[in-house]
PDB file of C-alpha atoms in Angstrom:
ATOM      1  CA  PRO A 833      43.803 -46.297  30.486  1.00 76.00           C
ATOM      2  CA  LEU A 834      45.434 -46.024  34.067  1.00 90.00           C
ATOM      3  CA  ILE A 835      44.596 -42.288  34.143  1.00 90.00           C
ATOM      4  CA  TRP A 836      40.667 -43.182  33.169  1.00 90.00           C
ATOM      5  CA  VAL A 837      40.671 -45.958  35.902  1.00 93.00           C
ATOM      6  CA  THR A 838      41.790 -43.346  38.368  1.00 94.00           C
ATOM      7  CA  LEU A 839      39.324 -40.860  37.164  1.00 93.00           C
ATOM      8  CA  MET A 840      36.591 -43.378  37.207  1.00 93.00           C
ATOM      9  CA  THR A 841      37.524 -44.641  40.809  1.00 94.00           C
ATOM     10  CA  SER A 842      37.819 -41.194  42.394  1.00 95.00           C
ATOM     11  CA  LEU A 843      34.324 -40.203  40.615  1.00 94.00           C
ATOM     12  CA  MET A 844      32.712 -43.120  42.294  1.00 95.00           C
ATOM     13  CA  ALA A 845      34.580 -42.794  45.690  1.00 95.00           C
ATOM     14  CA  SER A 846      33.915 -39.153  45.893  1.00 95.00           C
ATOM     15  CA  THR A 847      30.089 -39.693  45.560  1.00 94.00           C
ATOM     16  CA  ILE A 848      30.304 -42.514  48.328  1.00 95.00           C
ATOM     17  CA  ILE A 849      32.346 -40.191  50.579  1.00 94.00           C
ATOM     18  CA  THR A 850      29.693 -37.394  50.343  1.00 93.00           C
ATOM     19  CA  MET A 851      26.824 -40.064  50.836  1.00 92.00           C
ATOM     20  CA  SER A 852      28.431 -41.722  53.851  1.00 93.00           C
ATOM     21  CA  SER A 853      29.464 -38.541  55.780  1.00 89.00           C
ATOM     22  CA  ASN A 854      27.579 -36.706  58.392  1.00 90.00           C
ATOM     23  CA  HIS A 855      30.346 -34.081  58.540  1.00 90.00           C
ATOM     24  CA  TRP A 856      30.092 -30.961  56.460  1.00 92.00           C
ATOM     25  CA  LEU A 857      33.813 -30.790  55.744  1.00 93.00           C
ATOM     26  CA  LEU A 858      34.010 -34.400  54.649  1.00 94.00           C
ATOM     27  CA  ALA A 859      30.886 -33.750  52.341  1.00 94.00           C
ATOM     28  CA  TRP A 860      32.473 -30.747  50.842  1.00 95.00           C
ATOM     29  CA  LEU A 861      35.744 -32.717  50.249  1.00 95.00           C
ATOM     30  CA  GLY A 862      33.731 -35.398  48.533  1.00 95.00           C
ATOM     31  CA  LEU A 863      31.781 -32.887  46.204  1.00 95.00           C
ATOM     32  CA  GLU A 864      35.071 -31.070  45.452  1.00 95.00           C
ATOM     33  CA  LEU A 865      36.942 -34.366  44.445  1.00 95.00           C
ATOM     34  CA  ASN A 866      33.807 -35.286  42.292  1.00 94.00           C
ATOM     35  CA  THR A 867      33.965 -32.115  40.319  1.00 95.00           C
ATOM     36  CA  LEU A 868      37.710 -32.668  39.786  1.00 94.00           C
ATOM     37  CA  SER A 869      37.205 -36.094  38.543  1.00 94.00           C
ATOM     38  CA  ILE A 870      34.723 -35.252  35.945  1.00 94.00           C
ATOM     39  CA  LEU A 871      36.484 -32.209  34.402  1.00 95.00           C
ATOM     40  CA  PRO A 872      39.109 -34.200  32.478  1.00 93.00           C
ATOM     41  CA  ILE A 873      36.240 -36.552  31.252  1.00 93.00           C
ATOM     42  CA  ILE A 874      34.241 -33.447  29.901  1.00 93.00           C
ATOM     43  CA  MET A 875      37.444 -32.044  28.204  1.00 93.00           C
ATOM     44  CA  LYS A 876      38.446 -35.443  26.698  1.00 90.00           C
ATOM     45  CA  PRO A 877      37.327 -34.647  23.039  1.00 88.00           C
ATOM     46  CA  HIS A 878      39.890 -31.759  22.950  1.00 86.00           C
ATOM     47  CA  HIS A 879      37.257 -29.568  21.319  1.00 90.00           C
ATOM     48  CA  PRO A 880      36.829 -25.828  22.000  1.00 92.00           C
ATOM     49  CA  ARG A 881      33.152 -26.528  23.063  1.00 93.00           C
ATOM     50  CA  ALA A 882      34.157 -29.346  25.361  1.00 94.00           C
ATOM     51  CA  THR A 883      36.730 -27.082  26.979  1.00 94.00           C
ATOM     52  CA  GLU A 884      34.009 -24.255  27.317  1.00 95.00           C
ATOM     53  CA  ALA A 885      31.685 -26.804  28.801  1.00 95.00           C
ATOM     54  CA  ALA A 886      34.279 -27.989  31.344  1.00 96.00           C
ATOM     55  CA  THR A 887      35.197 -24.437  32.414  1.00 96.00           C
ATOM     56  CA  LYS A 888      31.410 -23.441  32.803  1.00 96.00           C
ATOM     57  CA  TYR A 889      30.950 -26.770  34.660  1.00 96.00           C
ATOM     58  CA  PHE A 890      34.016 -25.977  36.831  1.00 97.00           C
ATOM     59  CA  LEU A 891      33.059 -22.433  37.576  1.00 97.00           C
ATOM     60  CA  VAL A 892      29.385 -23.391  38.595  1.00 96.00           C
ATOM     61  CA  GLN A 893      30.380 -26.229  40.826  1.00 96.00           C
ATOM     62  CA  ALA A 894      33.114 -24.266  42.461  1.00 96.00           C
ATOM     63  CA  ALA A 895      30.692 -21.324  43.298  1.00 96.00           C
ATOM     64  CA  ALA A 896      28.288 -23.918  44.889  1.00 96.00           C
ATOM     65  CA  ALA A 897      30.956 -25.649  46.836  1.00 96.00           C
ATOM     66  CA  THR A 898      32.310 -22.455  48.073  1.00 96.00           C
ATOM     67  CA  THR A 899      28.724 -21.419  49.334  1.00 96.00           C
ATOM     68  CA  ILE A 900      28.433 -24.723  51.018  1.00 95.00           C
ATOM     69  CA  LEU A 901      31.871 -24.308  52.827  1.00 95.00           C
ATOM     70  CA  LEU A 902      30.951 -20.679  53.805  1.00 96.00           C
ATOM     71  CA  ALA A 903      27.461 -21.748  55.226  1.00 94.00           C
ATOM     72  CA  SER A 904      28.860 -24.819  57.036  1.00 94.00           C
ATOM     73  CA  THR A 905      31.694 -22.921  58.499  1.00 94.00           C
ATOM     74  CA  THR A 906      29.379 -20.364  59.855  1.00 92.00           C
ATOM     75  CA  THR A 907      27.191 -23.048  61.265  1.00 90.00           C
ATOM     76  CA  ALA A 908      30.402 -24.768  62.885  1.00 92.00           C
ATOM     77  CA  TRP A 909      31.394 -21.317  64.342  1.00 91.00           C
ATOM     78  CA  GLN A 910      28.038 -20.670  65.940  1.00 88.00           C
ATOM     79  CA  THR A 911      27.178 -24.168  67.106  1.00 86.00           C
ATOM     80  CA  GLY A 912      30.622 -25.664  67.411  1.00 84.00           C
ATOM     81  CA  GLY A 913      29.543 -28.707  65.352  1.00 84.00           C
ATOM     82  CA  TRP A 914      29.774 -29.836  61.681  1.00 87.00           C
ATOM     83  CA  SER A 915      26.901 -32.164  61.655  1.00 89.00           C
ATOM     84  CA  ILE A 916      24.799 -32.107  58.378  1.00 86.00           C
ATOM     85  CA  THR A 917      21.565 -32.838  60.175  1.00 84.00           C
ATOM     86  CA  HIS A 918      21.820 -29.619  62.407  1.00 83.00           C
ATOM     87  CA  SER A 919      22.333 -26.200  60.876  1.00 83.00           C
ATOM     88  CA  SER A 920      20.983 -22.644  61.365  1.00 85.00           C
ATOM     89  CA  PRO A 921      17.994 -21.464  59.054  1.00 88.00           C
ATOM     90  CA  THR A 922      20.375 -19.013  57.304  1.00 90.00           C
ATOM     91  CA  ALA A 923      22.942 -21.692  56.649  1.00 91.00           C
ATOM     92  CA  THR A 924      20.246 -24.257  55.468  1.00 92.00           C
ATOM     93  CA  LEU A 925      18.840 -21.661  52.844  1.00 93.00           C
ATOM     94  CA  LEU A 926      22.409 -21.006  51.573  1.00 94.00           C
ATOM     95  CA  ILE A 927      23.091 -24.600  51.269  1.00 94.00           C
ATOM     96  CA  THR A 928      19.926 -25.421  49.605  1.00 94.00           C
ATOM     97  CA  VAL A 929      20.534 -22.638  47.010  1.00 94.00           C
ATOM     98  CA  ALA A 930      24.101 -23.975  46.394  1.00 96.00           C
ATOM     99  CA  ILE A 931      22.744 -27.716  45.979  1.00 95.00           C
ATOM    100  CA  MET A 932      19.985 -26.321  43.605  1.00 95.00           C
ATOM    101  CA  LEU A 933      23.046 -24.911  41.671  1.00 95.00           C
ATOM    102  CA  LYS A 934      24.695 -28.084  41.544  1.00 95.00           C
ATOM    103  CA  LEU A 935      21.676 -30.050  40.567  1.00 94.00           C
ATOM    104  CA  GLY A 936      20.925 -27.512  37.764  1.00 92.00           C
ATOM    105  CA  ALA A 937      17.359 -26.866  39.196  1.00 92.00           C
ATOM    106  CA  ALA A 938      15.727 -23.600  38.033  1.00 86.00           C
ATOM    107  CA  PRO A 939      16.199 -20.719  38.534  1.00 87.00           C
ATOM    108  CA  THR A 940      19.920 -21.623  38.720  1.00 87.00           C
ATOM    109  CA  HIS A 941      19.791 -23.942  35.646  1.00 91.00           C
ATOM    110  CA  LEU A 942      21.069 -21.816  32.758  1.00 92.00           C
ATOM    111  CA  TRP A 943      24.542 -23.426  32.869  1.00 94.00           C
ATOM    112  CA  TYR A 944      23.165 -27.038  32.627  1.00 95.00           C
ATOM    113  CA  PRO A 945      21.974 -27.106  28.860  1.00 94.00           C
ATOM    114  CA  GLN A 946      25.062 -25.403  27.728  1.00 94.00           C
ATOM    115  CA  VAL A 947      27.358 -27.923  29.580  1.00 95.00           C
ATOM    116  CA  LEU A 948      25.402 -30.787  28.276  1.00 94.00           C
ATOM    117  CA  GLN A 949      25.615 -29.474  24.703  1.00 92.00           C
ATOM    118  CA  GLY A 950      29.304 -29.180  24.909  1.00 92.00           C
ATOM    119  CA  ALA A 951      29.826 -32.625  26.286  1.00 92.00           C
ATOM    120  CA  THR A 952      29.587 -36.020  24.629  1.00 91.00           C
ATOM    121  CA  MET A 953      26.603 -38.140  24.986  1.00 91.00           C
ATOM    122  CA  SER A 954      28.264 -40.525  27.422  1.00 91.00           C
ATOM    123  CA  THR A 955      29.697 -37.720  29.522  1.00 93.00           C
ATOM    124  CA  ALA A 956      26.236 -35.968  29.385  1.00 94.00           C
ATOM    125  CA  LEU A 957      24.735 -39.357  30.682  1.00 94.00           C
ATOM    126  CA  VAL A 958      27.000 -39.327  33.675  1.00 94.00           C
ATOM    127  CA  ILE A 959      26.406 -35.532  34.409  1.00 94.00           C
ATOM    128  CA  SER A 960      22.675 -36.258  34.177  1.00 94.00           C
ATOM    129  CA  THR A 961      22.638 -39.268  36.676  1.00 93.00           C
ATOM    130  CA  TRP A 962      25.671 -39.944  38.752  1.00 93.00           C
ATOM    131  CA  GLN A 963      26.618 -36.361  39.229  1.00 93.00           C
ATOM    132  CA  LYS A 964      23.196 -35.756  40.787  1.00 93.00           C
ATOM    133  CA  ILE A 965      23.356 -38.407  43.364  1.00 94.00           C
ATOM    134  CA  ALA A 966      25.705 -36.693  45.982  1.00 94.00           C
ATOM    135  CA  PRO A 967      24.071 -33.321  46.212  1.00 94.00           C
ATOM    136  CA  LEU A 968      20.602 -35.050  46.402  1.00 93.00           C
ATOM    137  CA  THR A 969      21.975 -37.313  49.170  1.00 93.00           C
ATOM    138  CA  LEU A 970      22.872 -33.992  51.157  1.00 93.00           C
ATOM    139  CA  LEU A 971      19.397 -32.562  50.549  1.00 92.00           C
ATOM    140  CA  TYR A 972      17.959 -35.925  51.791  1.00 91.00           C
ATOM    141  CA  MET A 973      19.988 -35.776  55.054  1.00 91.00           C
ATOM    142  CA  MET A 974      18.857 -32.026  55.599  1.00 90.00           C
ATOM    143  CA  HIS A 975      15.169 -32.872  54.760  1.00 87.00           C
ATOM    144  CA  SER A 976      14.104 -32.360  58.473  1.00 86.00           C
ATOM    145  CA  HIS A 977      14.920 -28.656  58.624  1.00 87.00           C
ATOM    146  CA  LEU A 978      14.490 -27.572  54.999  1.00 88.00           C
ATOM    147  CA  ASP A 979      12.085 -24.653  54.203  1.00 88.00           C
ATOM    148  CA  HIS A 980       9.097 -26.393  52.536  1.00 89.00           C
ATOM    149  CA  THR A 981       7.926 -23.104  50.848  1.00 92.00           C
ATOM    150  CA  THR A 982      11.230 -22.463  49.358  1.00 91.00           C
ATOM    151  CA  MET A 983      11.613 -26.147  48.083  1.00 93.00           C
ATOM    152  CA  LEU A 984       8.113 -26.142  46.572  1.00 95.00           C
ATOM    153  CA  ALA A 985       8.724 -22.835  44.866  1.00 95.00           C
ATOM    154  CA  ILE A 986      12.010 -24.234  43.266  1.00 94.00           C
ATOM    155  CA  GLY A 987      10.393 -27.499  42.465  1.00 95.00           C
ATOM    156  CA  VAL A 988       7.365 -25.952  40.706  1.00 95.00           C
ATOM    157  CA  THR A 989       9.610 -23.291  38.926  1.00 95.00           C
ATOM    158  CA  SER A 990      11.940 -26.047  37.621  1.00 96.00           C
ATOM    159  CA  ALA A 991       9.119 -28.216  36.398  1.00 96.00           C
ATOM    160  CA  ILE A 992       7.468 -25.365  34.462  1.00 96.00           C
ATOM    161  CA  ILE A 993      10.776 -24.141  33.021  1.00 95.00           C
ATOM    162  CA  GLY A 994      12.120 -27.524  32.181  1.00 94.00           C
ATOM    163  CA  GLY A 995       8.943 -28.360  30.514  1.00 93.00           C
ATOM    164  CA  TRP A 996       8.341 -25.185  28.539  1.00 95.00           C
ATOM    165  CA  ALA A 997      11.874 -24.524  27.280  1.00 92.00           C
ATOM    166  CA  GLY A 998      12.350 -28.069  26.114  1.00 90.00           C
ATOM    167  CA  LEU A 999       9.439 -27.637  23.634  1.00 91.00           C
ATOM    168  CA  ASN A1000      11.193 -25.806  20.885  1.00 88.00           C
ATOM    169  CA  GLN A1001      14.395 -27.576  21.056  1.00 89.00           C
ATOM    170  CA  THR A1002      15.723 -29.846  18.247  1.00 89.00           C
ATOM    171  CA  GLN A1003      19.065 -30.881  19.650  1.00 90.00           C
ATOM    172  CA  THR A1004      18.747 -34.235  21.548  1.00 91.00           C
ATOM    173  CA  ARG A1005      21.202 -33.291  24.351  1.00 92.00           C
ATOM    174  CA  MET A1006      19.360 -29.940  24.792  1.00 93.00           C
ATOM    175  CA  ILE A1007      15.913 -31.682  25.245  1.00 93.00           C
ATOM    176  CA  MET A1008      17.460 -34.083  27.813  1.00 94.00           C
ATOM    177  CA  ALA A1009      19.061 -31.157  29.569  1.00 95.00           C
ATOM    178  CA  PHE A1010      15.722 -29.441  29.953  1.00 95.00           C
ATOM    179  CA  SER A1011      14.035 -32.900  30.739  1.00 95.00           C
ATOM    180  CA  SER A1012      16.504 -33.183  33.610  1.00 95.00           C
ATOM    181  CA  ILE A1013      15.746 -29.745  34.921  1.00 95.00           C
ATOM    182  CA  ALA A1014      12.008 -30.596  34.941  1.00 96.00           C
ATOM    183  CA  HIS A1015      12.792 -33.833  36.789  1.00 95.00           C
ATOM    184  CA  MET A1016      14.916 -32.147  39.431  1.00 95.00           C
ATOM    185  CA  GLY A1017      11.729 -30.025  40.156  1.00 95.00           C
ATOM    186  CA  TRP A1018       9.696 -33.042  40.580  1.00 94.00           C
ATOM    187  CA  LEU A1019      12.449 -34.429  42.924  1.00 94.00           C
ATOM    188  CA  VAL A1020      12.638 -31.199  44.972  1.00 94.00           C
ATOM    189  CA  THR A1021       8.710 -31.173  45.452  1.00 94.00           C
ATOM    190  CA  ALA A1022       8.893 -34.937  46.204  1.00 93.00           C
ATOM    191  CA  MET A1023      11.525 -33.977  49.059  1.00 91.00           C
ATOM    192  CA  THR A1024       8.832 -31.762  50.698  1.00 90.00           C
ATOM    193  CA  ILE A1025       6.271 -34.649  50.851  1.00 89.00           C
ATOM    194  CA  SER A1026       8.391 -37.763  51.751  1.00 88.00           C
ATOM    195  CA  PRO A1027      12.268 -38.446  51.489  1.00 86.00           C
ATOM    196  CA  HIS A1028      11.177 -42.166  50.533  1.00 90.00           C
ATOM    197  CA  LEU A1029       9.224 -40.760  47.561  1.00 92.00           C
ATOM    198  CA  THR A1030      12.308 -38.917  46.522  1.00 92.00           C
ATOM    199  CA  THR A1031      14.357 -42.077  46.442  1.00 93.00           C
ATOM    200  CA  LEU A1032      11.779 -43.748  44.295  1.00 95.00           C
ATOM    201  CA  THR A1033      11.471 -40.673  41.835  1.00 93.00           C
ATOM    202  CA  MET A1034      15.382 -40.626  41.612  1.00 94.00           C
ATOM    203  CA  THR A1035      15.490 -44.363  40.798  1.00 95.00           C
ATOM    204  CA  VAL A1036      12.940 -43.981  38.161  1.00 96.00           C
ATOM    205  CA  TYR A1037      14.644 -40.775  36.763  1.00 95.00           C
ATOM    206  CA  VAL A1038      18.105 -42.566  36.584  1.00 96.00           C
ATOM    207  CA  LEU A1039      16.610 -45.625  35.028  1.00 97.00           C
ATOM    208  CA  THR A1040      14.604 -43.622  32.133  1.00 96.00           C
ATOM    209  CA  THR A1041      17.498 -41.323  31.472  1.00 95.00           C
ATOM    210  CA  MET A1042      19.742 -44.207  30.957  1.00 95.00           C
ATOM    211  CA  ALA A1043      17.231 -45.869  28.805  1.00 95.00           C
ATOM    212  CA  THR A1044      16.941 -42.649  26.588  1.00 92.00           C
ATOM    213  CA  PHE A1045      20.678 -41.773  26.516  1.00 91.00           C
ATOM    214  CA  LEU A1046      22.137 -45.336  25.717  1.00 92.00           C
ATOM    215  CA  PRO A1047      20.419 -45.545  22.185  1.00 91.00           C
ATOM    216  CA  LEU A1048      21.381 -42.088  21.411  1.00 88.00           C
ATOM    217  CA  THR A1049      24.951 -42.700  22.376  1.00 86.00           C
ATOM    218  CA  MET A1050      25.127 -45.826  20.267  1.00 87.00           C
ATOM    219  CA  THR A1051      23.482 -44.199  17.280  1.00 85.00           C
ATOM    220  CA  ALA A1052      25.380 -40.857  17.528  1.00 75.00           C
ATOM    221  CA  THR A1053      22.114 -39.045  17.234  1.00 78.00           C
ATOM    222  CA  LYS A1054      22.565 -35.207  17.657  1.00 81.00           C
ATOM    223  CA  THR A1055      19.169 -33.825  16.612  1.00 83.00           C
ATOM    224  CA  ILE A1056      15.551 -35.042  16.329  1.00 84.00           C
ATOM    225  CA  THR A1057      15.755 -35.118  12.540  1.00 80.00           C
ATOM    226  CA  ASP A1058      18.579 -37.804  12.767  1.00 79.00           C
ATOM    227  CA  ILE A1059      16.225 -40.311  14.719  1.00 73.00           C
TER     228      ILE A1059
END
C-alpha cells in the first residue's frame, strides 16, 4: 500500500511539475517522473502482456523525452534560455513530433492500442486521461509559435485513422484506444483555432472517457459481445 501511495503521489506531482513549469529542463523532469511512476502500475498484473505493454510504453516515452531534451538543449545553446514559450522553428517541430508521440496521435500512434490492450481497464483509463494532461499543457504553452499547417495535418490524420481503424475492432480496449487517437486529432485541430477551445475539448474528452471506462472496469467487459 505504501508503494502505491508513493506511485500515485509521484504520478500526480510529476504532471503538476510539468504544468507549472516554464523551464524545459523542469518540464522534461516532470515527464520522466510521470513515465517512471506509471510503469509499475502497468506491470502490476505480472502477466507477460502487461510486461510487454510496460516495455513498449517505456521505450516510446523515453524516445519522446530524449527528443524533447535534445530540442530544448539545442534551443538553450542557441539562445541561452530554457523558456518553453520561446524556441527556434526546428526545435518547435521536433518537440511537436515528440509530444504527438507521447499523446499517441497519428502517425505516431501504433504503440498506443497495443499498450492499452496489455494493460488493465483501470490502468488504460489512467493512460487515456491523466497521462495526456502534461504533454497537452506543453503544447498549450507553445501554441503561439506552433506551425499551424503541421498541426492541422496531424489533427486530420489522427481523426481519420482513429475513426476508421476503430470500426473493425471487437475488443473494448482497442475501440477505446482508437477513439482516443481520434479525439487527440480533434484536440490538436482545436489547438490551431483557439487554446481555450482545446481546454473545453479536453475536459469533455476526459469526462466521456471516464464515463465509458468506469462501467467497463466494473463489469470486466473485454469484448463487444460481453456487453
